[in-house]
């Protein structure tokens, strides 16, 4: 069953089974964008040494 909003990847009509996408292919394309740094959540850059220090503090 289609809805009125288009798929955010290919702009075809959405399919309820794959909402908000039209197919498993578009779902996978979106997921690969997240894994491949195609999308990003805004924020400050992280210093690897800061992360290591926080992990060390949590362990001790």
Coordinates of N, CA and C in Angstrom, one line a residue:
X1 N 0.8 -1.2 0.0 CA 0.0 0.0 0.0 C 0.9 1.2 0.0
X2 N 0.6 2.2 -0.9 CA 1.4 3.4 -1.0 C 0.8 4.5 -0.2
X3 N 1.6 5.4 0.3 CA 1.2 6.6 0.9 C 1.5 7.8 0.1
X4 N 1.1 9.0 0.5 CA 1.3 10.2 -0.4 C 2.8 10.7 -0.3
X5 N 3.5 10.4 0.8 CA 4.9 11.0 0.8 C 5.8 10.1 0.0
X6 N 6.8 10.7 -0.6 CA 7.7 10.0 -1.4 C 8.9 9.4 -0.6
X7 N 9.5 8.4 -1.1 CA 10.7 7.8 -0.5 C 11.8 8.8 -0.4
X8 N 12.5 9.0 0.7 CA 13.5 10.0 0.8 C 14.8 9.8 -0.1
X9 N 14.9 8.5 -0.6 CA 16.1 8.2 -1.4 C 15.8 8.4 -2.9
X10 N 14.7 7.8 -3.4 CA 14.5 7.8 -4.8 C 13.3 8.6 -5.2
X11 N 12.5 9.0 -4.3 CA 11.3 9.8 -4.5 C 10.1 9.1 -5.1
X12 N 10.2 7.7 -5.2 CA 9.0 6.9 -5.5 C 8.0 6.9 -4.4
X13 N 6.8 6.5 -4.6 CA 5.8 6.4 -3.5 C 6.3 5.4 -2.4
X14 N 6.1 5.7 -1.1 CA 6.5 4.9 0.0 C 5.6 3.6 0.0
X15 N 6.2 2.6 0.6 CA 5.4 1.3 0.8 C 5.4 1.1 2.3
X16 N 4.2 0.8 2.8 CA 4.0 0.6 4.2 C 5.0 -0.3 4.8
X17 N 5.3 -1.4 4.2 CA 6.2 -2.5 4.7 C 7.6 -1.9 4.9
X18 N 8.0 -0.9 4.1 CA 9.4 -0.4 4.2 C 9.5 1.1 4.6
X19 N 8.4 1.6 5.2 CA 8.3 3.0 5.6 C 9.5 3.4 6.4
X20 N 10.1 4.6 6.1 CA 9.7 5.6 5.1 C 10.2 5.4 3.7
X21 N 10.7 4.2 3.4 CA 11.2 4.0 2.1 C 10.3 3.2 1.2
X22 N 10.6 3.1 -0.1 CA 9.8 2.4 -1.0 C 10.2 0.9 -1.2
X23 N 11.4 0.6 -0.8 CA 11.9 -0.8 -1.0 C 13.0 -1.1 0.0
X24 N 13.4 -2.4 0.1 CA 14.5 -2.8 0.9 C 15.8 -2.2 0.3
X25 N 15.8 -2.0 -1.0 CA 17.0 -1.4 -1.6 C 17.3 0.0 -1.1
X26 N 16.2 0.8 -1.1 CA 16.4 2.2 -0.6 C 16.7 2.2 0.9
X27 N 16.2 1.2 1.7 CA 16.5 1.1 3.1 C 18.0 0.9 3.2
X28 N 18.5 -0.1 2.4 CA 19.9 -0.4 2.5 C 20.8 0.7 2.0
X29 N 20.4 1.5 1.0 CA 21.2 2.6 0.5 C 21.3 3.7 1.6
X30 N 20.2 3.9 2.4 CA 20.2 4.8 3.5 C 21.2 4.4 4.6
X31 N 21.1 3.1 4.9 CA 21.9 2.6 6.0 C 23.4 2.7 5.6
X32 N 23.7 2.4 4.3 CA 25.1 2.5 3.9 C 25.6 3.9 3.9
X33 N 24.7 4.9 3.8 CA 25.1 6.3 3.9 C 25.6 6.6 5.3
X34 N 24.9 6.0 6.3 CA 25.3 6.2 7.7 C 26.6 5.5 8.0
X35 N 26.8 4.3 7.5 CA 28.0 3.6 7.8 C 29.2 4.2 7.0
X36 N 28.9 4.8 5.9 CA 30.0 5.4 5.0 C 30.3 6.8 5.3
X37 N 29.8 7.4 6.4 CA 30.0 8.8 6.7 C 29.3 9.7 5.7
X38 N 28.3 9.2 5.0 CA 27.5 10.1 4.1 C 26.6 11.1 4.9
X39 N 26.2 10.6 6.1 CA 25.4 11.5 6.9 C 26.2 11.7 8.2
X40 N 25.9 12.8 8.9 CA 26.6 13.1 10.1 C 25.7 13.9 11.0
X41 N 25.9 13.6 12.3 CA 25.1 14.4 13.3 C 26.0 15.5 13.7
X42 N 25.5 16.8 13.7 CA 26.4 17.9 14.0 C 26.9 17.9 15.5
X43 N 28.0 18.3 15.7 CA 28.6 18.4 17.0 C 30.1 18.8 16.9
X44 N 30.7 19.0 18.0 CA 32.1 19.3 17.9 C 33.0 18.1 17.6
X45 N 34.2 18.3 17.1 CA 35.1 17.3 16.7 C 35.5 16.6 18.0
X46 N 35.7 15.3 18.0 CA 36.1 14.6 19.2 C 37.6 14.3 19.1
X47 N 38.3 14.5 20.2 CA 39.7 14.3 20.4 C 39.9 12.8 20.9
X48 N 40.6 12.0 20.1 CA 40.8 10.6 20.5 C 41.4 10.4 21.9
X49 N 42.3 11.4 22.3 CA 42.9 11.3 23.6 C 41.9 11.6 24.7
X50 N 40.9 12.5 24.4 CA 39.9 12.7 25.4 C 39.0 11.5 25.6
X51 N 38.7 10.8 24.6 CA 37.9 9.5 24.7 C 38.7 8.5 25.5
X52 N 40.0 8.4 25.2 CA 40.8 7.4 25.9 C 40.8 7.7 27.4
X53 N 41.0 9.0 27.7 CA 41.0 9.4 29.1 C 39.7 9.2 29.8
X54 N 38.6 9.4 29.2 CA 37.3 9.1 29.7 C 37.1 7.6 30.0
X55 N 37.5 6.8 29.0 CA 37.4 5.4 29.2 C 38.2 4.9 30.4
X56 N 39.4 5.4 30.5 CA 40.3 5.1 31.6 C 39.7 5.4 32.9
X57 N 39.1 6.6 33.0 CA 38.5 7.1 34.2 C 37.3 6.2 34.6
X58 N 36.6 5.7 33.7 CA 35.4 4.9 33.9 C 35.9 3.5 34.4
X59 N 37.0 3.0 34.0 CA 37.5 1.7 34.4 C 38.1 1.7 35.8
X60 N 38.6 2.9 36.2 CA 39.3 3.0 37.5 C 38.5 3.7 38.5

